[in-house]
Short mmCIF file of C-alpha atoms in Angstrom, two decimals:
data_model
loop_
_atom_site.label_atom_id
_atom_site.label_comp_id
_atom_site.label_asym_id
_atom_site.label_seq_id
_atom_site.Cartn_x
_atom_site.Cartn_y
_atom_site.Cartn_z
CA MET A 893 -37.50 174.77 38.45
CA LYS A 894 -38.97 171.40 37.14
CA MET A 895 -42.45 171.10 36.03
CA PRO A 896 -43.51 167.74 37.34
CA ILE A 897 -45.02 165.22 34.66
CA THR A 898 -48.23 164.31 35.58
CA LYS A 899 -51.32 161.52 33.86
CA ASN A 900 -53.03 164.46 33.56
CA THR A 901 -49.69 165.63 31.22
CA VAL A 902 -48.63 162.80 29.54
CA LEU A 903 -52.25 162.11 28.53
CA LEU A 904 -52.50 165.83 26.79
CA ILE A 905 -49.38 164.99 24.94
CA PHE A 906 -50.66 161.96 23.29
CA GLN A 907 -53.42 163.93 21.74
CA LEU A 908 -51.63 166.39 20.83
CA SER A 909 -49.35 163.82 18.73
CA ALA A 910 -52.70 162.11 17.62
CA ALA A 911 -53.78 164.94 16.23
CA LEU A 912 -50.70 166.28 14.40
CA THR A 913 -50.54 162.60 12.87
CA ALA A 914 -54.18 163.37 11.91
CA LEU A 915 -53.29 166.68 10.51
CA THR A 916 -50.27 165.12 8.61
CA SER A 917 -52.10 162.34 7.23
CA CYS A 918 -55.06 164.84 6.05
CA GLY A 919 -52.80 167.43 3.59
CA GLY A 920 -49.95 165.14 1.99
CA ARG A 921 -52.52 161.87 2.18
CA PRO A 922 -51.10 160.44 -1.54
CA GLN A 923 -53.56 159.94 -4.59
CA ALA A 924 -54.44 156.19 -5.18
CA GLY A 925 -52.27 155.38 -7.19
CA GLY A 926 -49.02 156.75 -6.14
CA PRO A 927 -45.50 156.43 -4.75
CA GLY A 928 -46.65 155.71 -1.58
CA ALA A 929 -50.06 155.51 -2.01
CA GLY A 930 -51.81 152.65 1.01
CA GLY A 931 -54.07 150.37 -0.36
CA PRO A 932 -53.96 149.11 -4.24
CA THR A 933 -52.12 151.04 -6.53
CA GLY A 934 -52.90 151.87 -9.92
CA PRO A 935 -53.71 154.20 -12.46
CA VAL A 936 -56.73 156.27 -11.30
CA PRO A 937 -59.80 156.49 -13.59
CA TYR A 938 -60.87 159.86 -15.13
CA LYS A 939 -64.01 160.37 -17.89
CA THR A 940 -62.06 160.34 -21.52
CA ALA A 941 -63.24 161.18 -24.47
CA GLU A 942 -62.04 161.37 -28.35
CA VAL A 943 -62.11 164.90 -30.02
CA TYR A 944 -65.38 166.14 -31.68
CA ALA A 945 -64.89 166.68 -35.15
CA GLY A 946 -67.56 167.13 -37.47
CA PRO A 947 -70.19 169.09 -38.74
CA ALA A 948 -72.03 171.32 -35.78
CA THR A 949 -74.20 175.10 -36.43
CA MET A 950 -72.65 177.73 -34.66
CA PHE A 951 -75.10 180.50 -33.79
CA TYR A 952 -73.77 184.22 -33.44
CA SER A 953 -75.89 186.95 -31.79
CA TYR A 954 -75.81 190.75 -31.73
CA PRO A 955 -77.83 192.98 -30.39
CA ALA A 956 -80.87 195.03 -33.00
CA THR A 957 -82.96 197.79 -33.69
CA VAL A 958 -85.95 197.43 -34.91
CA GLN A 959 -87.32 199.52 -38.00
CA GLY A 960 -90.70 199.40 -40.27
CA GLU A 961 -90.74 199.10 -43.74
CA GLN A 962 -91.55 202.75 -43.92
CA ASN A 963 -91.28 205.70 -41.23
CA VAL A 964 -93.10 208.19 -42.18
CA GLU A 965 -93.32 212.20 -40.76
CA ILE A 966 -96.28 213.73 -41.58
CA ARG A 967 -95.61 217.75 -41.99
CA PRO A 968 -97.37 220.05 -43.75
CA LYS A 969 -96.71 221.75 -46.52
CA VAL A 970 -98.45 224.39 -46.07
CA ASP A 971 -98.63 227.13 -42.92
CA GLY A 972 -102.35 226.98 -40.35
CA PHE A 973 -104.47 226.23 -37.38
CA ILE A 974 -105.07 222.48 -36.70
CA GLN A 975 -108.86 222.15 -36.93
CA ASP A 976 -109.35 218.73 -36.77
CA ILE A 977 -107.59 216.01 -35.57
CA PHE A 978 -109.00 212.53 -37.31
CA VAL A 979 -107.57 209.30 -36.38
CA ASP A 980 -105.53 208.75 -32.23
CA GLU A 981 -101.86 207.78 -31.08
CA GLY A 982 -101.34 203.75 -32.03
CA ALA A 983 -104.86 203.71 -34.54
CA THR A 984 -104.43 201.41 -37.30
CA VAL A 985 -104.92 203.66 -41.69
CA HIS A 986 -105.15 202.63 -44.99
CA LYS A 987 -103.51 204.30 -47.69
CA GLY A 988 -105.27 207.47 -48.74
CA GLN A 989 -107.03 207.89 -45.49
CA PRO A 990 -106.88 211.59 -43.82
CA LEU A 991 -105.39 212.60 -40.49
CA PHE A 992 -105.75 216.77 -40.43
CA ALA A 993 -107.29 219.64 -41.64
CA LEU A 994 -105.97 223.27 -40.79
CA ARG A 995 -107.23 226.63 -41.27
CA ASN A 996 -105.62 229.36 -43.18
CA PRO A 997 -108.91 231.38 -44.64
CA GLN A 998 -105.98 233.18 -47.02
CA TYR A 999 -105.49 229.73 -48.87
CA GLU A 1000 -109.33 229.92 -49.52
CA ALA A 1001 -109.59 233.25 -49.92
CA ALA A 1002 -107.07 233.25 -53.06
CA VAL A 1003 -109.08 230.40 -55.18
CA ARG A 1004 -111.87 232.53 -54.91
CA SER A 1005 -109.31 235.25 -56.28
CA ALA A 1006 -107.88 232.70 -59.04
CA VAL A 1007 -111.66 232.46 -59.98
CA ALA A 1008 -111.96 235.24 -60.42
CA ALA A 1009 -109.27 235.94 -62.75
CA VAL A 1010 -109.48 233.58 -64.75
CA LYS A 1011 -113.54 234.26 -65.84
CA ILE A 1012 -112.16 238.17 -66.61
CA ALA A 1013 -108.69 236.60 -68.56
CA GLU A 1014 -111.07 233.97 -70.36
CA ALA A 1015 -114.03 237.23 -71.57
CA ASP A 1016 -110.73 238.78 -72.74
CA VAL A 1017 -109.74 236.18 -74.91
CA GLN A 1018 -113.83 236.04 -76.34
CA THR A 1019 -113.78 239.74 -76.41
CA ALA A 1020 -110.88 239.89 -78.38
CA GLU A 1021 -111.81 237.11 -80.73
CA MET A 1022 -115.08 238.81 -81.72
CA ASP A 1023 -112.28 241.74 -82.23
CA VAL A 1024 -110.25 239.23 -85.11
CA GLU A 1025 -113.57 237.81 -86.31
CA LYS A 1026 -115.13 241.62 -86.95
CA VAL A 1027 -111.42 243.12 -88.68
CA ARG A 1028 -110.97 239.19 -90.78
CA PRO A 1029 -113.28 240.27 -93.23
CA LEU A 1030 -111.98 243.79 -93.93
CA VAL A 1031 -109.06 242.31 -94.20
CA GLU A 1032 -110.38 240.06 -97.00
CA ARG A 1033 -112.22 243.40 -98.60
CA LYS A 1034 -109.13 244.85 -98.68
CA ILE A 1035 -111.55 247.62 -96.98
CA ILE A 1036 -108.62 247.93 -94.44
CA SER A 1037 -105.01 246.85 -94.29
CA ASP A 1038 -103.32 243.75 -93.55
CA TYR A 1039 -101.35 245.13 -90.20
CA GLU A 1040 -104.91 245.19 -88.74
CA LEU A 1041 -105.16 241.43 -88.42
CA GLN A 1042 -102.37 240.64 -87.05
CA SER A 1043 -102.90 243.39 -84.21
CA LYS A 1044 -105.80 241.43 -82.93
CA GLN A 1045 -104.52 238.74 -83.35
CA TYR A 1046 -101.31 239.06 -81.78
CA THR A 1047 -104.14 240.58 -78.50
CA LEU A 1048 -106.08 237.70 -79.46
CA ASN A 1049 -103.18 235.77 -78.17
CA SER A 1050 -101.53 237.39 -75.15
CA LYS A 1051 -105.60 237.49 -74.28
CA LYS A 1052 -105.62 233.28 -74.31
CA ALA A 1053 -101.67 233.25 -72.61
CA SER A 1054 -102.74 236.12 -69.99
CA LEU A 1055 -105.89 233.20 -69.07
CA ALA A 1056 -103.39 229.93 -69.09
CA SER A 1057 -101.86 231.78 -66.71
CA ALA A 1058 -104.63 232.68 -64.60
CA ARG A 1059 -105.95 229.40 -64.91
CA ALA A 1060 -102.14 227.97 -63.74
CA GLU A 1061 -103.02 230.52 -60.17
CA LEU A 1062 -106.51 228.62 -59.80
CA ILE A 1063 -104.82 225.14 -59.70
CA ASN A 1064 -101.50 226.36 -57.70
CA ALA A 1065 -104.75 227.83 -55.75
CA ASN A 1066 -106.70 224.34 -54.83
CA VAL A 1067 -103.28 222.57 -54.45
CA ASN A 1068 -102.71 224.62 -51.40
CA VAL A 1069 -106.30 224.14 -49.96
CA GLY A 1070 -105.28 220.87 -50.48
CA TYR A 1071 -102.16 220.69 -48.72
CA THR A 1072 -104.65 221.68 -46.26
CA TYR A 1073 -105.86 218.30 -45.72
CA LEU A 1074 -103.35 215.52 -44.58
CA THR A 1075 -103.58 211.56 -45.78
CA SER A 1076 -102.23 209.53 -44.89
CA PRO A 1077 -99.33 208.37 -47.47
CA SER A 1078 -99.39 204.38 -47.16
CA ASN A 1079 -100.50 201.35 -44.80
CA GLY A 1080 -99.65 201.35 -41.21
CA VAL A 1081 -99.81 202.39 -37.35
CA ILE A 1082 -100.08 206.06 -36.38
CA GLY A 1083 -97.37 207.45 -33.61
CA THR A 1084 -97.88 210.45 -31.85
CA ILE A 1085 -98.95 213.14 -31.96
CA PRO A 1086 -96.81 215.77 -30.42
CA TYR A 1087 -100.08 219.21 -31.83
CA LYS A 1088 -103.33 219.39 -30.84
CA VAL A 1089 -106.61 220.91 -31.87
CA GLY A 1090 -105.75 225.44 -32.70
CA SER A 1091 -102.13 224.32 -32.51
CA LEU A 1092 -100.69 226.95 -35.58
CA VAL A 1093 -98.63 224.87 -37.40
CA SER A 1094 -96.21 224.84 -40.32
CA SER A 1095 -93.73 223.09 -42.96
CA THR A 1096 -90.97 224.25 -40.22
CA SER A 1097 -91.78 223.48 -37.54
CA ALA A 1098 -89.44 221.61 -34.60
CA ASN A 1099 -91.62 218.05 -35.00
CA PRO A 1100 -93.96 216.12 -37.14
CA LEU A 1101 -97.54 216.56 -37.04
CA THR A 1102 -97.35 212.49 -36.39
CA THR A 1103 -95.33 209.22 -38.14
CA VAL A 1104 -97.20 206.50 -39.33
CA TYR A 1105 -95.70 203.74 -39.54
CA ASN A 1106 -95.95 200.26 -41.34
CA THR A 1107 -94.40 197.15 -40.42
CA ASN A 1108 -95.81 194.59 -41.55
CA ASN A 1109 -92.86 193.36 -42.53
CA ILE A 1110 -89.45 195.21 -40.07
CA TYR A 1111 -86.16 195.59 -40.76
CA VAL A 1112 -83.09 194.92 -37.88
CA TYR A 1113 -80.12 197.03 -38.26
CA PHE A 1114 -76.52 195.49 -36.70
CA SER A 1115 -73.08 195.80 -36.92
CA LEU A 1116 -70.00 193.62 -36.90
CA ASN A 1117 -66.78 195.07 -36.31
CA GLU A 1118 -63.71 194.28 -38.29
CA LYS A 1119 -61.91 191.21 -36.74
CA GLN A 1120 -65.57 189.51 -36.77
CA LEU A 1121 -66.36 190.72 -40.78
CA LEU A 1122 -63.36 189.04 -41.05
CA GLU A 1123 -64.25 185.10 -39.00
CA PHE A 1124 -67.96 185.20 -40.42
CA SER A 1125 -67.37 185.54 -43.46
CA ARG A 1126 -64.52 183.63 -43.79
CA THR A 1127 -67.00 179.90 -42.53
CA LEU A 1128 -70.17 181.13 -45.61
CA LYS A 1129 -69.17 179.72 -48.95
CA GLY A 1130 -69.15 182.25 -52.31
CA ALA A 1131 -67.25 184.13 -53.58
CA THR A 1132 -68.23 187.22 -52.83
CA LEU A 1133 -70.20 189.06 -49.92
CA LYS A 1134 -72.90 188.70 -51.92
CA GLU A 1135 -72.70 184.97 -52.68
CA LYS A 1136 -71.83 184.08 -49.42
CA LEU A 1137 -75.68 185.95 -48.09
CA ALA A 1138 -77.53 184.61 -50.40
CA THR A 1139 -75.86 180.44 -49.08
CA MET A 1140 -77.37 181.68 -45.08
CA ALA A 1141 -79.61 180.05 -43.95
CA ASP A 1142 -82.51 181.90 -42.01
CA VAL A 1143 -81.90 183.62 -38.89
CA SER A 1144 -83.61 184.39 -35.56
CA LEU A 1145 -84.95 187.45 -33.20
CA ILE A 1146 -85.07 186.99 -30.13
CA LEU A 1147 -87.17 189.42 -28.31
CA ALA A 1148 -86.09 192.41 -25.67
CA ASP A 1149 -88.23 189.25 -23.39
CA GLY A 1150 -85.92 186.60 -24.17
CA THR A 1151 -88.64 185.13 -26.48
CA GLU A 1152 -88.02 184.02 -29.47
CA TYR A 1153 -90.00 185.33 -32.56
CA PRO A 1154 -91.74 182.81 -34.10
CA GLU A 1155 -91.16 183.85 -38.12
CA LYS A 1156 -87.35 183.97 -39.01
CA GLY A 1157 -85.79 186.58 -41.29
CA ARG A 1158 -83.04 186.95 -43.87
CA ILE A 1159 -79.63 188.59 -43.82
CA VAL A 1160 -80.68 190.50 -47.09
CA THR A 1161 -78.42 193.64 -47.97
CA VAL A 1162 -74.49 194.75 -46.17
CA SER A 1163 -73.49 198.51 -46.32
CA GLY A 1164 -70.49 198.42 -49.46
CA LEU A 1165 -67.63 199.93 -46.57
CA ILE A 1166 -66.18 199.99 -43.01
CA SER A 1167 -67.22 203.31 -40.46
CA THR A 1168 -64.13 205.58 -39.55
CA GLU A 1169 -65.40 206.25 -36.73
CA THR A 1170 -67.13 203.22 -35.35
CA GLY A 1171 -65.14 200.88 -37.15
CA SER A 1172 -67.70 198.22 -37.76
CA VAL A 1173 -70.03 197.61 -41.14
CA SER A 1174 -74.45 197.73 -40.98
CA PHE A 1175 -76.38 194.44 -41.59
CA ARG A 1176 -80.08 194.51 -42.69
CA ALA A 1177 -82.54 191.78 -41.81
CA ASP A 1178 -86.43 191.45 -43.24
CA PHE A 1179 -88.55 189.57 -40.10
CA PRO A 1180 -92.63 189.04 -41.28
CA ASN A 1181 -94.17 191.02 -39.12
CA LYS A 1182 -97.75 190.92 -40.34
CA PRO A 1183 -99.74 190.50 -37.04
CA GLY A 1184 -98.14 193.49 -35.74
CA LEU A 1185 -96.19 192.54 -33.23
CA ILE A 1186 -92.54 194.30 -32.94
CA LEU A 1187 -92.52 198.47 -33.18
CA SER A 1188 -90.77 200.35 -34.88
CA GLY A 1189 -88.00 201.58 -32.62
CA SER A 1190 -88.66 197.84 -30.38
CA SER A 1191 -84.93 196.32 -29.30
CA ALA A 1192 -84.55 192.39 -29.30
CA THR A 1193 -81.38 190.26 -30.49
CA ILE A 1194 -80.65 188.98 -33.79
CA LYS A 1195 -79.53 185.49 -33.97
CA VAL A 1196 -76.90 184.22 -37.08
CA PRO A 1197 -76.51 180.50 -37.92
CA VAL A 1198 -72.96 179.12 -39.60
CA GLN A 1199 -73.34 175.80 -41.02
CA ILE A 1200 -69.24 174.68 -39.84
CA GLU A 1201 -68.32 171.85 -41.73
CA ASN A 1202 -64.86 170.02 -39.83
CA ALA A 1203 -65.78 171.44 -36.83
CA LEU A 1204 -63.22 170.01 -33.84
CA LEU A 1205 -65.20 169.93 -30.65
CA ILE A 1206 -64.29 170.02 -27.15
CA PRO A 1207 -66.60 170.05 -23.97
CA GLN A 1208 -65.57 173.63 -21.61
CA ASN A 1209 -65.35 172.41 -18.67
CA ALA A 1210 -61.80 169.78 -20.36
CA THR A 1211 -60.06 172.79 -19.73
CA TYR A 1212 -57.87 174.65 -17.62
CA ASP A 1213 -56.71 178.58 -18.01
CA MET A 1214 -52.71 179.45 -17.61
CA GLN A 1215 -51.35 182.41 -18.20
CA GLY A 1216 -53.33 183.41 -20.32
CA GLN A 1217 -53.23 180.48 -22.81
CA LYS A 1218 -56.14 177.23 -23.06
CA PHE A 1219 -54.79 173.76 -22.30
CA VAL A 1220 -56.50 170.69 -22.27
CA TYR A 1221 -54.68 166.49 -20.67
CA THR A 1222 -54.75 164.85 -23.97
CA LEU A 1223 -53.88 160.91 -23.47
CA ASN A 1224 -50.34 159.30 -25.10
CA ASP A 1225 -50.89 155.28 -26.30
CA LYS A 1226 -49.38 155.16 -23.12
CA ASP A 1227 -52.67 156.14 -21.30
CA SER A 1228 -50.35 158.71 -19.03
CA THR A 1229 -51.59 162.81 -19.64
CA VAL A 1230 -50.52 165.41 -21.39
CA ASN A 1231 -51.00 169.55 -20.38
CA THR A 1232 -51.29 170.37 -24.59
CA GLY A 1233 -52.09 174.43 -25.30
CA ILE A 1234 -54.67 175.18 -28.10
CA SER A 1235 -56.94 178.34 -29.34
CA VAL A 1236 -60.10 178.17 -29.85
CA SER A 1237 -63.08 181.31 -31.58
CA ALA A 1238 -64.21 183.83 -28.93
CA ASN A 1239 -67.16 182.21 -29.73
CA PRO A 1240 -68.75 178.51 -28.30
CA ILE A 1241 -71.39 176.70 -29.08
CA GLY A 1242 -73.32 175.40 -26.15
CA ASN A 1243 -71.34 174.59 -23.69
CA LEU A 1244 -67.94 173.72 -26.54
CA TYR A 1245 -65.80 175.34 -27.12
CA VAL A 1246 -65.03 175.29 -31.56
CA VAL A 1247 -61.31 174.19 -31.56
CA GLU A 1248 -58.56 177.38 -34.06
CA SER A 1249 -55.58 174.68 -32.84
CA GLY A 1250 -53.14 172.52 -31.00
CA LEU A 1251 -55.94 169.53 -31.56
CA LYS A 1252 -56.52 166.95 -33.95
CA LYS A 1253 -59.34 164.75 -35.06
CA GLY A 1254 -58.48 161.36 -33.29
CA ASP A 1255 -56.65 163.44 -30.28
CA LYS A 1256 -58.77 162.10 -26.82
CA ILE A 1257 -58.39 163.93 -23.74
CA VAL A 1258 -60.03 164.72 -20.34
CA VAL A 1259 -62.80 165.50 -20.16
CA GLU A 1260 -63.37 166.07 -16.16
CA GLY A 1261 -61.98 166.10 -12.88
CA VAL A 1262 -59.16 168.83 -15.10
CA GLY A 1263 -57.90 169.78 -11.72
CA ASN A 1264 -56.73 167.15 -9.67
CA LEU A 1265 -54.54 165.52 -13.28
CA ARG A 1266 -50.55 166.46 -13.52
CA PRO A 1267 -47.78 165.93 -17.01
CA GLY A 1268 -47.05 162.56 -16.71
CA MET A 1269 -49.95 161.50 -15.07
CA ALA A 1270 -50.79 157.52 -15.53
CA VAL A 1271 -55.52 157.29 -15.86
CA LYS A 1272 -57.62 154.07 -16.31
CA PRO A 1273 -60.08 156.10 -19.29
CA LEU A 1274 -63.69 156.09 -18.92
CA LEU A 1275 -65.31 156.79 -22.15
CA SER A 1276 -67.26 159.49 -21.59
CA ASN A 1277 -70.97 159.39 -23.91
CA PRO A 1278 -70.56 161.18 -27.09
CA ASP A 1279 -74.10 161.91 -27.61
CA SER A 1280 -75.12 164.04 -24.75
CA LEU A 1281 -71.30 165.16 -24.63
CA TYR A 1282 -71.94 167.09 -27.87
CA ALA A 1283 -74.87 167.46 -27.67
CA ASP A 1284 -74.79 171.44 -27.90
CA ALA A 1285 -72.73 170.35 -31.53
CA GLY A 1286 -76.46 171.53 -32.90
CA LYS A 1287 -78.52 174.09 -30.65
CA SER A 1288 -78.87 177.15 -31.23
CA MET A 1289 -76.39 177.98 -27.39
CA ILE A 1290 -74.86 181.12 -28.19
CA HIS A 1291 -74.67 184.79 -27.33
CA THR A 1292 -71.53 186.60 -28.88
CA LYS A 1293 -72.20 189.65 -29.38
CA LEU A 1294 -70.38 193.58 -30.02
#
């Protein structure tokens, strides 16, 4: 049965045909300047730039831990009950300032006993000296034999030795009493105090009485794995690692809140071997901390500048990835695009890649719209401003972590 063709049917067919034509023209419209394009033909304008070749500053950033110049645990050398605590947690102390007083009556009793022993020994020495002086003239007159004088002299020597031993015991007893008064071994800040007045403590107690943190200078520790160490070493001048560290610029510290610490530091030491457990090498940088802004145990990020004399840099948005490799579009003498494979450093400089291979000084690349390009496409180069394009070459923009 045939459906009659009405005016409405014709109108519907016409509308569907127009819609299909519009969709086809949108999806398959050729690019300007390409074959079959409508309107004026010619190369499409794209922003281009020469590969940057010159000095640049690369910043390596690593997570770090902070320790004070001195972290001294205060532990008792003798047993005793805490009698007094002279400081509070967080207090600033100076060297020699009293911190704790312990009470142990046996040490005071030992001092009294030692004092008495010294007095007895002194009396014995005086008695022995009198005996010697009494016998000496009799021996000289040959009233008695020389044997008696020697015997008295030996007795005197024995008494003097006993006196010396008694005095040593007194010194030892006083030292033990002195150990019941604990003072600060250095300038610093008091940490936590886990024990209270009346607590029994000894040299074998699990926790120290407190810890004194000297943070006038802080030590910042960070680590590099073996690969990073090799890359790090290649970029520094010097024959040995010590010489390389000496030529390095000052380093910066990024605090936990993301702000940069105003003081600069220097890397001063590096461990002499790679840890078999972590596969990394430990570095230490020293920073001044006179205001006491940074506390021992803080976490931070250290930022290490490395100067590169002849760096090749390109914008990151000039690259595209294909099958795990990075590519850029370079321009040949006829301003046609050539897809060029490159390798870049794992450490960028801001929005710039450091090119390790694939490009050379003087190469021109397309820096915008690379997703719309294809190999062999003729373009009209629009030269970008290199000052703005490569501004990050001297900025501190990198944050590379282990």
